[in-house]
Coordinates of C-alpha atoms and ligand atoms in Angstrom, one line a residue:
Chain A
X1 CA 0.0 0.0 0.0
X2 CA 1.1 3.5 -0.8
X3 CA 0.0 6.4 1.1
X4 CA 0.9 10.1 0.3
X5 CA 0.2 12.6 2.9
X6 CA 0.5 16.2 2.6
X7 CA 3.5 16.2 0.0
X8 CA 4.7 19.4 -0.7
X9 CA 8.0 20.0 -3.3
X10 CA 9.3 23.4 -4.0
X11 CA 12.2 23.7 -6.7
X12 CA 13.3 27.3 -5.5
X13 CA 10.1 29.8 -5.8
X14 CA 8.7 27.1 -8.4
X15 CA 6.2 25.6 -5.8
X16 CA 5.6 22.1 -7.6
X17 CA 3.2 19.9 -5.1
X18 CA 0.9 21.6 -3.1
X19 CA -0.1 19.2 -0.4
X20 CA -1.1 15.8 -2.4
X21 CA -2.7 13.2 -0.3
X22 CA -3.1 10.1 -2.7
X23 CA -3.7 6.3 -1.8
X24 CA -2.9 3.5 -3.7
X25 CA -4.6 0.3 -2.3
X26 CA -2.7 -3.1 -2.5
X27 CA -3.2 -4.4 -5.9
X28 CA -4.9 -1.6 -6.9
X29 CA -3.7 0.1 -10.7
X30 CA -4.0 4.2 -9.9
X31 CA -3.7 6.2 -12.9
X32 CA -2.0 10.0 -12.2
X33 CA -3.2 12.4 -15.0
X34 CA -2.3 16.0 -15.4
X35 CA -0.9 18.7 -17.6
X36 CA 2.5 19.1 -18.7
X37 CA 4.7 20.3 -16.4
X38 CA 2.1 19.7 -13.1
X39 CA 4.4 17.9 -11.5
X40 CA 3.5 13.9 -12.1
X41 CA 6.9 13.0 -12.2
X42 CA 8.3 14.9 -9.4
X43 CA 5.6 13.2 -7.6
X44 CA 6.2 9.6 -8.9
X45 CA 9.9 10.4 -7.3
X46 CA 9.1 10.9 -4.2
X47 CA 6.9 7.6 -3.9
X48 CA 10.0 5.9 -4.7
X49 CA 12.6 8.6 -2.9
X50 CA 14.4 9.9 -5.2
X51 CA 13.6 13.5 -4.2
X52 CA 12.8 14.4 -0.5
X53 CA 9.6 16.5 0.4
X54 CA 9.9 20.2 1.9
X55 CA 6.9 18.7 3.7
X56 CA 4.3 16.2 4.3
X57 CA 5.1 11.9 3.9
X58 CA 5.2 9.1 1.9
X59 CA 4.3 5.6 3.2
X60 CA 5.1 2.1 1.7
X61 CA 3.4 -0.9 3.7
X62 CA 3.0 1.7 6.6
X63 CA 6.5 2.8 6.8
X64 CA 7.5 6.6 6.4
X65 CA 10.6 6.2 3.8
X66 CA 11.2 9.9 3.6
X67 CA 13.7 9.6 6.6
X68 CA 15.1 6.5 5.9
X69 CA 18.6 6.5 5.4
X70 CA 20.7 5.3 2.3
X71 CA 20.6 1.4 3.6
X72 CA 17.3 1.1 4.4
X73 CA 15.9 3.0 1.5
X74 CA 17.4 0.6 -1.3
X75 CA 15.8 -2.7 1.1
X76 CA 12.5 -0.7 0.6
X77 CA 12.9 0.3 -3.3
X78 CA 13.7 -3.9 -3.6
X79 CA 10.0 -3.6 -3.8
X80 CA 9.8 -1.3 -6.2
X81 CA 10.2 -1.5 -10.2
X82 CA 10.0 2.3 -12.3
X83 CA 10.2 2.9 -15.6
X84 CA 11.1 6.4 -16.2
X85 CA 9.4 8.9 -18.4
X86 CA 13.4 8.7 -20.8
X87 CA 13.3 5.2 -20.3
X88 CA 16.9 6.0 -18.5
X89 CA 18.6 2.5 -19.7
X90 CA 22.9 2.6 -19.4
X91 CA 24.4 3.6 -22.4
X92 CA 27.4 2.0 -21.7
X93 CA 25.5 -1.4 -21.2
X94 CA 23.9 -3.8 -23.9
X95 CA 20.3 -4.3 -23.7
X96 CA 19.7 -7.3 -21.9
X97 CA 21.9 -6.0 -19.2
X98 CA 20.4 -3.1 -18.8
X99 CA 16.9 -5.4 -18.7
X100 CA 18.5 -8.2 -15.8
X101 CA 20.9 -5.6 -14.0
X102 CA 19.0 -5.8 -10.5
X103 CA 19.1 -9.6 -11.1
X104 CA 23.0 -9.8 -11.6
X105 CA 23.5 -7.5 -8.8
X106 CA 22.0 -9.7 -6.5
X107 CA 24.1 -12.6 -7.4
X108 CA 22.4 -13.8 -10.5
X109 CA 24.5 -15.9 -13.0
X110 CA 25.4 -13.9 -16.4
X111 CA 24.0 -16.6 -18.7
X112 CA 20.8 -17.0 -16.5
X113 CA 20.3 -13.8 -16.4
X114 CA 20.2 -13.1 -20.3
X115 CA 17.8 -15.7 -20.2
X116 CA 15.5 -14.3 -18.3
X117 CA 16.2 -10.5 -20.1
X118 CA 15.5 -12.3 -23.0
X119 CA 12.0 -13.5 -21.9
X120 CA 11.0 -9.8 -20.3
X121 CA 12.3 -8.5 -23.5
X122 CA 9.4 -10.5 -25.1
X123 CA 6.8 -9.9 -23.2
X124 CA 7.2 -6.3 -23.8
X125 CA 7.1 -7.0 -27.7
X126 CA 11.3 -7.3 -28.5
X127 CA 13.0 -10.0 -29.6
X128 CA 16.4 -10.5 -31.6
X129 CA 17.7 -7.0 -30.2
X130 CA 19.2 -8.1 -26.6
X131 CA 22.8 -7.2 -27.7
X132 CA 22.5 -4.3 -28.9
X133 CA 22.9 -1.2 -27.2
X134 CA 20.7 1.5 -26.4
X135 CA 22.0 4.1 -28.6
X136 CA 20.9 1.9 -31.3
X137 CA 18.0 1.4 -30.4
X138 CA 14.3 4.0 -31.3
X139 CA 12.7 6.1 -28.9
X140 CA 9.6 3.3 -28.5
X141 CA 11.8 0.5 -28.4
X142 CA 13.9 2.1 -25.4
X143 CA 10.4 2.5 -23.5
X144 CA 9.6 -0.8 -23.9
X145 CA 13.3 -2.3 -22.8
X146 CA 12.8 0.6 -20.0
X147 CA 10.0 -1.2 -18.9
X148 CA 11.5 -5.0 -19.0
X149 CA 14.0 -3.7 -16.9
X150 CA 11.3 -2.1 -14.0
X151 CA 9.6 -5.6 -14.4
X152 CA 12.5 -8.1 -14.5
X153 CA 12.9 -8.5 -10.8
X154 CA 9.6 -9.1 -9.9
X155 CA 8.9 -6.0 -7.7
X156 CA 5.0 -5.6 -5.6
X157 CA 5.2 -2.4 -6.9
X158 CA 5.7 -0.5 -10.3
X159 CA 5.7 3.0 -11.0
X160 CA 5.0 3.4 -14.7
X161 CA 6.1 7.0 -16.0
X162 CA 4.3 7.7 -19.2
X163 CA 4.7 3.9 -20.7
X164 CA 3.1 4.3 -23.8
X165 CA 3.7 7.8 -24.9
X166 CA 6.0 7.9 -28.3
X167 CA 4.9 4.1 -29.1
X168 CA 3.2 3.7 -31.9
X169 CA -1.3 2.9 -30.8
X170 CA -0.8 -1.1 -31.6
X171 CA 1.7 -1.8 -29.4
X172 CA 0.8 1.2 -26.6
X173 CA -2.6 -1.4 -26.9
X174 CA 0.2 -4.0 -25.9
X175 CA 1.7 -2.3 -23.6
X176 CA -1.8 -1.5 -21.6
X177 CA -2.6 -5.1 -21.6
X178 CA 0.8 -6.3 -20.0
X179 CA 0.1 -3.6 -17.4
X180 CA -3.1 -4.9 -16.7
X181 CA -1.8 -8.3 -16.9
X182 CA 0.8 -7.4 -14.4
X183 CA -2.1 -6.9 -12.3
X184 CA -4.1 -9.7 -12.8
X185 CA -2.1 -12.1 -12.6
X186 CA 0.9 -10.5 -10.0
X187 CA -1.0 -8.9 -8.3
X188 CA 1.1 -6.0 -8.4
X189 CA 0.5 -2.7 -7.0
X190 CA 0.6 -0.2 -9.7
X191 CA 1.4 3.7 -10.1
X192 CA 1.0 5.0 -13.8
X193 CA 1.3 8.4 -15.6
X194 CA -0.2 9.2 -18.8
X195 CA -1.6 11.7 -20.9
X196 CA -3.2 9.5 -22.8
X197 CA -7.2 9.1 -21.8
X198 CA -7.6 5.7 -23.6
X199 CA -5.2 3.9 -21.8
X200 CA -5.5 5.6 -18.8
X201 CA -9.6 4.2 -19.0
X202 CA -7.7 1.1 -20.0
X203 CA -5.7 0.2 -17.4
X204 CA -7.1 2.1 -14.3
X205 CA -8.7 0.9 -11.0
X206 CA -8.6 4.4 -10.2
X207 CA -7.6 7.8 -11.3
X208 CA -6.4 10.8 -10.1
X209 CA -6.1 14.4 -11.8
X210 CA -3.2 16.5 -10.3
X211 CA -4.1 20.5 -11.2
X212 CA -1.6 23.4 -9.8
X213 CA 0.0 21.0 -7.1
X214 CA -3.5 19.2 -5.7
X215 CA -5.1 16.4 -6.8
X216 CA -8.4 18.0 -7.2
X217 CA -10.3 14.7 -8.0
X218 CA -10.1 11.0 -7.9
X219 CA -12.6 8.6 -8.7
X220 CA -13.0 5.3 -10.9
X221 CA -12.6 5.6 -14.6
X222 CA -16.6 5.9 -14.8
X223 CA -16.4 8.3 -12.3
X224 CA -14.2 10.7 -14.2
X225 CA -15.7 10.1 -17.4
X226 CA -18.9 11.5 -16.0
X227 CA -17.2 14.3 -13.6
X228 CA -18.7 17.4 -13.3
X229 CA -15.8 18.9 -12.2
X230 CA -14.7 22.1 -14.9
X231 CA -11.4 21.4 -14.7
X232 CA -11.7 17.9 -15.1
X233 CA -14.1 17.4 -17.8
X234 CA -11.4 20.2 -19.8
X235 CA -8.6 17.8 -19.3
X236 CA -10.2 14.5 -20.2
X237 CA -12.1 15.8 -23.4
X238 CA -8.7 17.7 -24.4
X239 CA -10.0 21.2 -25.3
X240 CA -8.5 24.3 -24.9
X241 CA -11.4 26.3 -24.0
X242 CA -12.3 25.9 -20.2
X243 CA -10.7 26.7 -16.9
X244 CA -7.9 26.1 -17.5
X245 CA -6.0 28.9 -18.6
X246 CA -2.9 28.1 -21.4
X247 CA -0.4 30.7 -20.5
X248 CA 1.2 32.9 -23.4
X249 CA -1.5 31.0 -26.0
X250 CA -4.0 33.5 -27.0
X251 CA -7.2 31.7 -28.4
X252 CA -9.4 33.2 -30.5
X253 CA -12.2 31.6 -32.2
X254 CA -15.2 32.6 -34.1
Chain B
X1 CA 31.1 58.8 3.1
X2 CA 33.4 58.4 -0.4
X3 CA 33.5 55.4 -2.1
X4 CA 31.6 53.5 0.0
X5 CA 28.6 51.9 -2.1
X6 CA 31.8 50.0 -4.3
X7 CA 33.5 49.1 -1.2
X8 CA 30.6 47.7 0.3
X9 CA 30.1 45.7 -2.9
X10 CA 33.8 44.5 -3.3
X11 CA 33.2 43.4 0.5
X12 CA 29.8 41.4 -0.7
X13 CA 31.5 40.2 -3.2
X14 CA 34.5 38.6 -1.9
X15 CA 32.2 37.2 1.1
X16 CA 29.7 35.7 -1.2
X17 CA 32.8 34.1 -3.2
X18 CA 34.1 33.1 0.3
X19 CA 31.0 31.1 1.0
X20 CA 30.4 29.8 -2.3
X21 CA 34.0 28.7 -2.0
X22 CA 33.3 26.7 2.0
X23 CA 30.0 25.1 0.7
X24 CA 31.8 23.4 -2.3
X25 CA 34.8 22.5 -0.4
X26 CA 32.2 21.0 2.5
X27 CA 30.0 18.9 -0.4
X28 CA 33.7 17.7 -2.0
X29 CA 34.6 16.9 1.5
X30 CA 31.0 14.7 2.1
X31 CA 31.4 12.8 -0.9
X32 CA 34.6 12.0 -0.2
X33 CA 33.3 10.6 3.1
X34 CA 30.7 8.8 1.8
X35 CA 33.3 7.2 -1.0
X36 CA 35.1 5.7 1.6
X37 CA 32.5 4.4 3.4
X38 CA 31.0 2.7 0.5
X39 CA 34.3 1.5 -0.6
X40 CA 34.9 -0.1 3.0
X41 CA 31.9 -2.2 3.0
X42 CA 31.3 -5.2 0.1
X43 CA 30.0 -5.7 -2.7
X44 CA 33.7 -4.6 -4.0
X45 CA 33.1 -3.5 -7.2
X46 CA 36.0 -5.6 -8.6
X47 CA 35.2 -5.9 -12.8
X48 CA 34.3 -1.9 -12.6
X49 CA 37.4 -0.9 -10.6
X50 CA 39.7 -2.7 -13.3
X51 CA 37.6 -1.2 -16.2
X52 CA 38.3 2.1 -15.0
X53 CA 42.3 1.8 -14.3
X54 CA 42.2 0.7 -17.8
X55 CA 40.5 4.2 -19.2
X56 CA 42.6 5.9 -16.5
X57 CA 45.9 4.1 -16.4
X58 CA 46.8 2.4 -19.8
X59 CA 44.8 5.0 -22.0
X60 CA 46.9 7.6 -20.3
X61 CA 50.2 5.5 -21.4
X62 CA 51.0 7.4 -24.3
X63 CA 50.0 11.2 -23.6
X64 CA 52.3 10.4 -20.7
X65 CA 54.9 8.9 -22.2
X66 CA 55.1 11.9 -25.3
X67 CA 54.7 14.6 -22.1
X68 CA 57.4 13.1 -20.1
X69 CA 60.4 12.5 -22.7
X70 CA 59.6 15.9 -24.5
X71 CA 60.0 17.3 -20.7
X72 CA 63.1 15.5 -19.6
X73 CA 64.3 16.9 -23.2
X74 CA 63.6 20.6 -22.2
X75 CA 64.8 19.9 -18.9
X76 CA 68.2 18.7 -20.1
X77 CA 68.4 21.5 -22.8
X78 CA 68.3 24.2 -20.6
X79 CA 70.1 23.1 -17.9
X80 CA 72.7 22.4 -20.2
X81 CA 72.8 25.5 -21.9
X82 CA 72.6 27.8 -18.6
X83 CA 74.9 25.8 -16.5
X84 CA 77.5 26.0 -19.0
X85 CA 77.4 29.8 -18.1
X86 CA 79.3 28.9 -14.8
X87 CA 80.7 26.0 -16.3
X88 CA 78.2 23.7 -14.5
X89 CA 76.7 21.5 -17.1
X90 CA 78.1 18.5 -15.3
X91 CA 74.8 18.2 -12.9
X92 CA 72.3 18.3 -16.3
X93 CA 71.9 14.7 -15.2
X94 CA 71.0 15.8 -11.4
X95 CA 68.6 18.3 -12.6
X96 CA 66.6 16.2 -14.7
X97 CA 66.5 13.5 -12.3
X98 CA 65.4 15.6 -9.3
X99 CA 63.2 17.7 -11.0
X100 CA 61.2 14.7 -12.8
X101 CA 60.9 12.8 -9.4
X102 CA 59.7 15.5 -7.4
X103 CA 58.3 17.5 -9.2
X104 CA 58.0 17.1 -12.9
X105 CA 57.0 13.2 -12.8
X106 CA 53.7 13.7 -10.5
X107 CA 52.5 17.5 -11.0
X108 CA 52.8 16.3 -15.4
X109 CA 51.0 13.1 -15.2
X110 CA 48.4 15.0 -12.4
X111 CA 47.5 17.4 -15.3
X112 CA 47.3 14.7 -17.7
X113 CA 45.0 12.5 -16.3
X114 CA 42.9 15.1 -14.8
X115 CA 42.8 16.7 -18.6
X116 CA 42.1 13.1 -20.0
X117 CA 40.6 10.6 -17.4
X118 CA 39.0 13.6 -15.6
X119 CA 37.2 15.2 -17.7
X120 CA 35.7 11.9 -19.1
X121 CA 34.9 11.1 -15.8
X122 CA 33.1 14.1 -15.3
X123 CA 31.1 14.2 -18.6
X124 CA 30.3 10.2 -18.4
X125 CA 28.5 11.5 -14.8
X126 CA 26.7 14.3 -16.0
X127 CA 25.5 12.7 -18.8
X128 CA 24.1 9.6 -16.7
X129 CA 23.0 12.5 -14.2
X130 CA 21.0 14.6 -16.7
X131 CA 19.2 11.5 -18.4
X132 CA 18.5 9.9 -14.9
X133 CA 20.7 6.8 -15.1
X134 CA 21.7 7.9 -11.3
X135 CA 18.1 7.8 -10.8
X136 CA 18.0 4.8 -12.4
X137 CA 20.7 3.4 -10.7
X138 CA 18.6 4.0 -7.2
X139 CA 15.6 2.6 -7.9
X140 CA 17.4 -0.6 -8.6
X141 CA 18.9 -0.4 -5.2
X142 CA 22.5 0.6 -6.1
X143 CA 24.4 3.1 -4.5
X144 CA 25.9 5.4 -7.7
X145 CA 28.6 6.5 -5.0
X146 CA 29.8 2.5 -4.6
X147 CA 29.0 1.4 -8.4
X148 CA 30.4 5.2 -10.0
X149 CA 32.7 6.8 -8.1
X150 CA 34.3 4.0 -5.7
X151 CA 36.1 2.5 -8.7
X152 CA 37.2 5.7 -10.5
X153 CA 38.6 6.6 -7.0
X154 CA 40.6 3.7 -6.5
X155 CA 41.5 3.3 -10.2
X156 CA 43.1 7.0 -10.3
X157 CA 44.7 6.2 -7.0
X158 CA 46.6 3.0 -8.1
X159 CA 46.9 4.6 -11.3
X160 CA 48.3 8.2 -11.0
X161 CA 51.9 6.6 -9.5
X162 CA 52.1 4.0 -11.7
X163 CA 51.8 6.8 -15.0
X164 CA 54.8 8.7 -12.4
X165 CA 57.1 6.0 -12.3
X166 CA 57.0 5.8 -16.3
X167 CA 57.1 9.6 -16.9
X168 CA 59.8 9.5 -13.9
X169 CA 62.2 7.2 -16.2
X170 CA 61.0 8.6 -19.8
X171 CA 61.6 12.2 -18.3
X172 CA 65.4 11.0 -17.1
X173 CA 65.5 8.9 -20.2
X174 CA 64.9 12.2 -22.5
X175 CA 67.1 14.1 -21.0
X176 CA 69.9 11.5 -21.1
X177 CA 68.8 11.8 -24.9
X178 CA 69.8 15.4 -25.3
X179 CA 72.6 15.7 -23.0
X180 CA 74.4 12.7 -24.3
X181 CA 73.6 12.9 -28.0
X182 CA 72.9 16.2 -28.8
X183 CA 75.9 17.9 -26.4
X184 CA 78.4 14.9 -26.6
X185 CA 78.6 14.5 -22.4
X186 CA 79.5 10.8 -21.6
X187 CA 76.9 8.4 -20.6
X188 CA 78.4 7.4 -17.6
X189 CA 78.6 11.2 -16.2
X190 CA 75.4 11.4 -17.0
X191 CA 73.7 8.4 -15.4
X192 CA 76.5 9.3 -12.4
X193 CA 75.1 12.6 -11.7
X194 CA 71.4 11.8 -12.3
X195 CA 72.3 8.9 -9.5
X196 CA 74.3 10.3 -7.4
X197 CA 72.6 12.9 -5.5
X198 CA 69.1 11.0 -5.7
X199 CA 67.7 9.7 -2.7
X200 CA 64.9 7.5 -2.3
X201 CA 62.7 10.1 -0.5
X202 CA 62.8 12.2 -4.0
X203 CA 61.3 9.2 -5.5
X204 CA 58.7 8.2 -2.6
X205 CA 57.5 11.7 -2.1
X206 CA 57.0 12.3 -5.8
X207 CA 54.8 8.7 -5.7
X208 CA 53.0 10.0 -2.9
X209 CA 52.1 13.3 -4.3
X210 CA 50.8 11.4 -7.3
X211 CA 48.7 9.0 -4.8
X212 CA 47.0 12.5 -3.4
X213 CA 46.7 13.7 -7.1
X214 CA 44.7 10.7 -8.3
X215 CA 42.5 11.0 -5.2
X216 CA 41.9 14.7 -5.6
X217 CA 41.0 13.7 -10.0
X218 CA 38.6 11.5 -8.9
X219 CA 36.9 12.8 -5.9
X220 CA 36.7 16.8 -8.0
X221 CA 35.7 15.3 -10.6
X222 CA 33.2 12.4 -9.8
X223 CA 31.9 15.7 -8.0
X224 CA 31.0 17.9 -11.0
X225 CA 29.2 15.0 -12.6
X226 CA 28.0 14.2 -10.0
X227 CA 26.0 17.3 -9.2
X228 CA 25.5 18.6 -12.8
X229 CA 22.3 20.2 -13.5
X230 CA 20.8 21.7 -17.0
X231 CA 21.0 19.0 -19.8
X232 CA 24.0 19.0 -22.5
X233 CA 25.0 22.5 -21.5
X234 CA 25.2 21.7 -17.5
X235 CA 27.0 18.4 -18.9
X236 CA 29.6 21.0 -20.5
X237 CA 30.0 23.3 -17.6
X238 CA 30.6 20.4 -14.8
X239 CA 33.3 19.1 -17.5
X240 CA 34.8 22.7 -17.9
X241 CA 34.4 23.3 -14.1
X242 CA 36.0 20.1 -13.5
X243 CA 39.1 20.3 -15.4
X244 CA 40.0 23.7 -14.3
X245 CA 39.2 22.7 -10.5
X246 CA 41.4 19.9 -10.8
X247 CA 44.2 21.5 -12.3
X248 CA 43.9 24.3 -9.1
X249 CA 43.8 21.6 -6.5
X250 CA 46.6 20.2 -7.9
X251 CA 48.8 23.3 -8.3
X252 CA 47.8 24.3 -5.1
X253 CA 48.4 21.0 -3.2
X254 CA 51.5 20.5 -5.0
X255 CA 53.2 23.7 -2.8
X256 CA 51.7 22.0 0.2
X257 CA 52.6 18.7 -0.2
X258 CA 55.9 19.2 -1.7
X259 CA 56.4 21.2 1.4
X260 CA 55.9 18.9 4.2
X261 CA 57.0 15.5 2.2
X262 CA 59.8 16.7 0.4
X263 CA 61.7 19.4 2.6
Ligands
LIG1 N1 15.2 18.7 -10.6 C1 14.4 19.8 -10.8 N2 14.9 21.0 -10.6 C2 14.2 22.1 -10.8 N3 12.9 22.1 -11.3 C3 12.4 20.9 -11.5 C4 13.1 19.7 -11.3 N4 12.3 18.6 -11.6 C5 11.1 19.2 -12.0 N5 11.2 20.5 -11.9 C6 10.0 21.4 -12.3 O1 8.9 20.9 -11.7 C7 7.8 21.0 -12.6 C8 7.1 19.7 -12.8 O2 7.9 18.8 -13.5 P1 7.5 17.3 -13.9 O3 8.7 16.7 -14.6 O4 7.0 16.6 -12.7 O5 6.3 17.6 -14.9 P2 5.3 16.5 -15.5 O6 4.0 16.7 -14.9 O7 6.0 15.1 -15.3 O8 5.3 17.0 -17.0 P3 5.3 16.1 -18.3 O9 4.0 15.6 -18.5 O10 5.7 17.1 -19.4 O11 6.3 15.0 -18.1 C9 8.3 21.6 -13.9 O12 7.9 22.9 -14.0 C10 9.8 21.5 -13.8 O13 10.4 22.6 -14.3
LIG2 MG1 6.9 13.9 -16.5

């Protein structure tokens, strides 16, 4: 279970997270949704602590991890699995060990291990490319090794940071069903980020819209679709005219 | 009162520069803390360590080699051609053999590596920093101090003496080059002189400025990558700001250490 209490994240006078409160059941799938630059991946950081709050908590299983220290903190993120919104893979490492690196750091044999990068590597739609390295490699493609890797050691918990933005709609379709399969059948706890509606309806037990550092409403995908909320039914329909105010864009229509 | 608004800005000034100056030398000084905690307790990171004082050590080879024989040439030249003022040129083999050892050998190979190694160190860093492979690196629960830094630390620190003791005996080697081929002195005198007055503290305190030279690469460096903010162009200050603070903190250190080890 994740609990967020209170978060608030300031990067000098920029005053990112405004208090979020968010819960994330066990084996629930909670889809984040907000504009660009709200602040969804600061906040998918600090679930994981990789940035500290100015104030407020984050719990995992009940325990506070925001003063944890270094030791404790990576026996906690064993939990965890994160693809990140650049897929973030080593350049100076092939693909498959990139995808089995937090297998071989534990102890894992080499040729074992590119076994099993070699089967993630499937299941995320690649095959044939596991030496390689990621420079060689399309944006879409990296996402989708990005994602074997937050999946290869079989973490409770994923944090999914845009996973099907820049793949092309057939395989994003893919993507959404091993997420929801992830679920299913591993009963993993899942946080995702998208801007992308249709998967968000797709793979979500539950959303949540973060607007100028809140989130100002949560509710199942049914929920949302039928919101009354301004702000909310502007996001998820995807028009500019609303309440939400698109700084420096003048909009004029007839 | 005259002149005070300008005075009271120098004074700003130099204060603000003073505490920009503490807080960096306090975060060079934590890291370093926490890179020899990390390397004290295992995993040792064994394969990466060996990696590195391959791309520090035997990449340098040849920059060092060219740097040292060219310097143990100029060395020998000018020695050679003052001395013979006072009709001294006997000791050209003294000169380049002290100088390389204490001096010459470690400060050289110092700049070298930080120029080379360094800046490479410091770019590889900031790259991973900007693009979140440090991130990365945490939330598969690896310490980027013990898996980065640790080995580039203990690579430049093996590797910075071993680079001295070559240029130490390509510097001496020049040197014998020029004053034995080029001005016709006798081997022997040469190789007698150079001996001679040579003690083995010359040679150990050169090695152990080199040891703190590697240390200092490494740790400044590591730093700036470490901490790089802003993309490709923050990638291209830290390496900038790397290279030029690891030159200083060699220069600088070199007075100090040079000082006490080699009075
Ligand atoms: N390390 C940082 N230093 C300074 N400011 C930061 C940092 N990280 C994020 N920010 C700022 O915080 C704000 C939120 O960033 P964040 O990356 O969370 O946006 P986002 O909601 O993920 O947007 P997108 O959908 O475009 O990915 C941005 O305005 C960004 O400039
Ligand atoms: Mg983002």
């Amino acid at each position: 279970m994740i609990e967020v209490s209170g978060l608030h994240k300031s990067f000098g006078s920029h005053h990112v997270l405004r208090g979020v409160d968010l819960l994330v059941e066990d084996g629930q799938s909670m889809v984040v949704i907000g504009g660009s630059g709200s602040g969804k991946s600061v906040l998918i950081k600090h679930i994981i602590g990789l940035l500290k709050p100015d104030k407020g908590s984050v719990f995992v299983d009940g325990e506070d991890i925001t003063g944890l220290d270094a030791r404790h903190l990576y026996e906690v993120r064993r939990k965890f699995g994160m693809l990140f919104q650049g897929a973030a893979l080593f350049d100076s490492m092939t693909v498959w060990e990139n995808v089995s690196f937090a297998l071989t750091r534990s102890g894992m044999k080499p040729k074992e291990a590119k076994e099993v990068a070699i089967e993630k590597l499937r299941l995320v739609g690649l095959s044939g490319i596991e030496d390689l390295m990621p420079s060689e490699l399309s944006g879409g493609m990296r996402k989708r090794v990005g994602l074997a890797r937050a999946i290869a050691h079989q973490p409770q918990i994923l944090l999914y940071d845009e996973p099907t933005t820049g793949i092309d709609p057939i395989m994003a379709d893919a993507i959404n069903d091993l997420i929801i399969k992830m679920r299913e059948e591993l009963n993993v706890t899942s946080v995702a980020i998208t801007h992308d509606m249709q998967s968000a309806y797709k793979i979500a037990g539950r959303i949540a819209f973060l607007y100028e550092g809140n989130i100002i409403e949560s509710g199942t995908p049914d929920e949302i679709k039928s919101t009354s909320n301004p702000y909310t039914k502007q996001f998820i329909t995807g028009s500019a005219q609303g309440p939400i105010k698109i700084e420096g864009v003048e909009l004029k229509r007839a | 009162m005259p002149g005070g608004p300008s005075l009271y800005r120098l004074l700003e000034f130099l204060g603000s520069a003073c505490i920009r100056f503490t807080r960096t030398l306090g975060s060079v000084l934590i890291l370093f803390a926490e890179t020899l905690k990390e390397m004290l307790f295992p995993p040792f990171e064994i394969k990466n360590t060996f990696k590195q004082m391959q791309e520090v050590g035997i990449k340098s080879v040849p920059v060092v080699i060219i740097t040292a024989v060219f310097t143990g040439m100029v060395l020998a030249f000018q020695t050679f051609t003052g001395f013979k003022r006072f009709g001294a040129e006997a000791l050209v083999g003294t000169v380049v053999a002290l100088s390389m050892t204490r001096e010459m050998g470690p400060v050289l190979t110092g700049l070298v590596v930080a120029g080379r190694a360094g800046a490479a160190m410091a770019a590889e860093l900031g790259t991973m920093r900007v693009t979140e492979q440090i991130d990365a690196l945490e939330t598969l629960s690896t310490s980027p101090v013990k898996y980065l830094i640790v080995p580039r630390f203990v690579a430049s620190m093996i590797m910075l003496p071993c680079l001295t003791i070559i240029a130490d005996m390509l510097g001496i080697l020049g040197g014998y080059a020029i004053a034995v081929w080029l001005y016709g002195m006798s081997s022997a005198l040469y190789w007698r002189r150079a001996w001679n007055y040579l003690e083995m503290n010359d040679i150990y305190g050169g090695l152990a400025k080199a040891c703190f030279f590697g240390a200092a690469i490494a740790i400044v460096c590591c730093y700036r990558g470490f901490y790089t903010e802003g993309g490709a162009e923050g990638v291209g200050k830290a390496t900038t700001g790397a290279v030029v603070m690891s030159f200083m903190t060699i220069l600088i250190s070199d007075y100090f250490l040079g000082a006490w080890l080699l009075k």
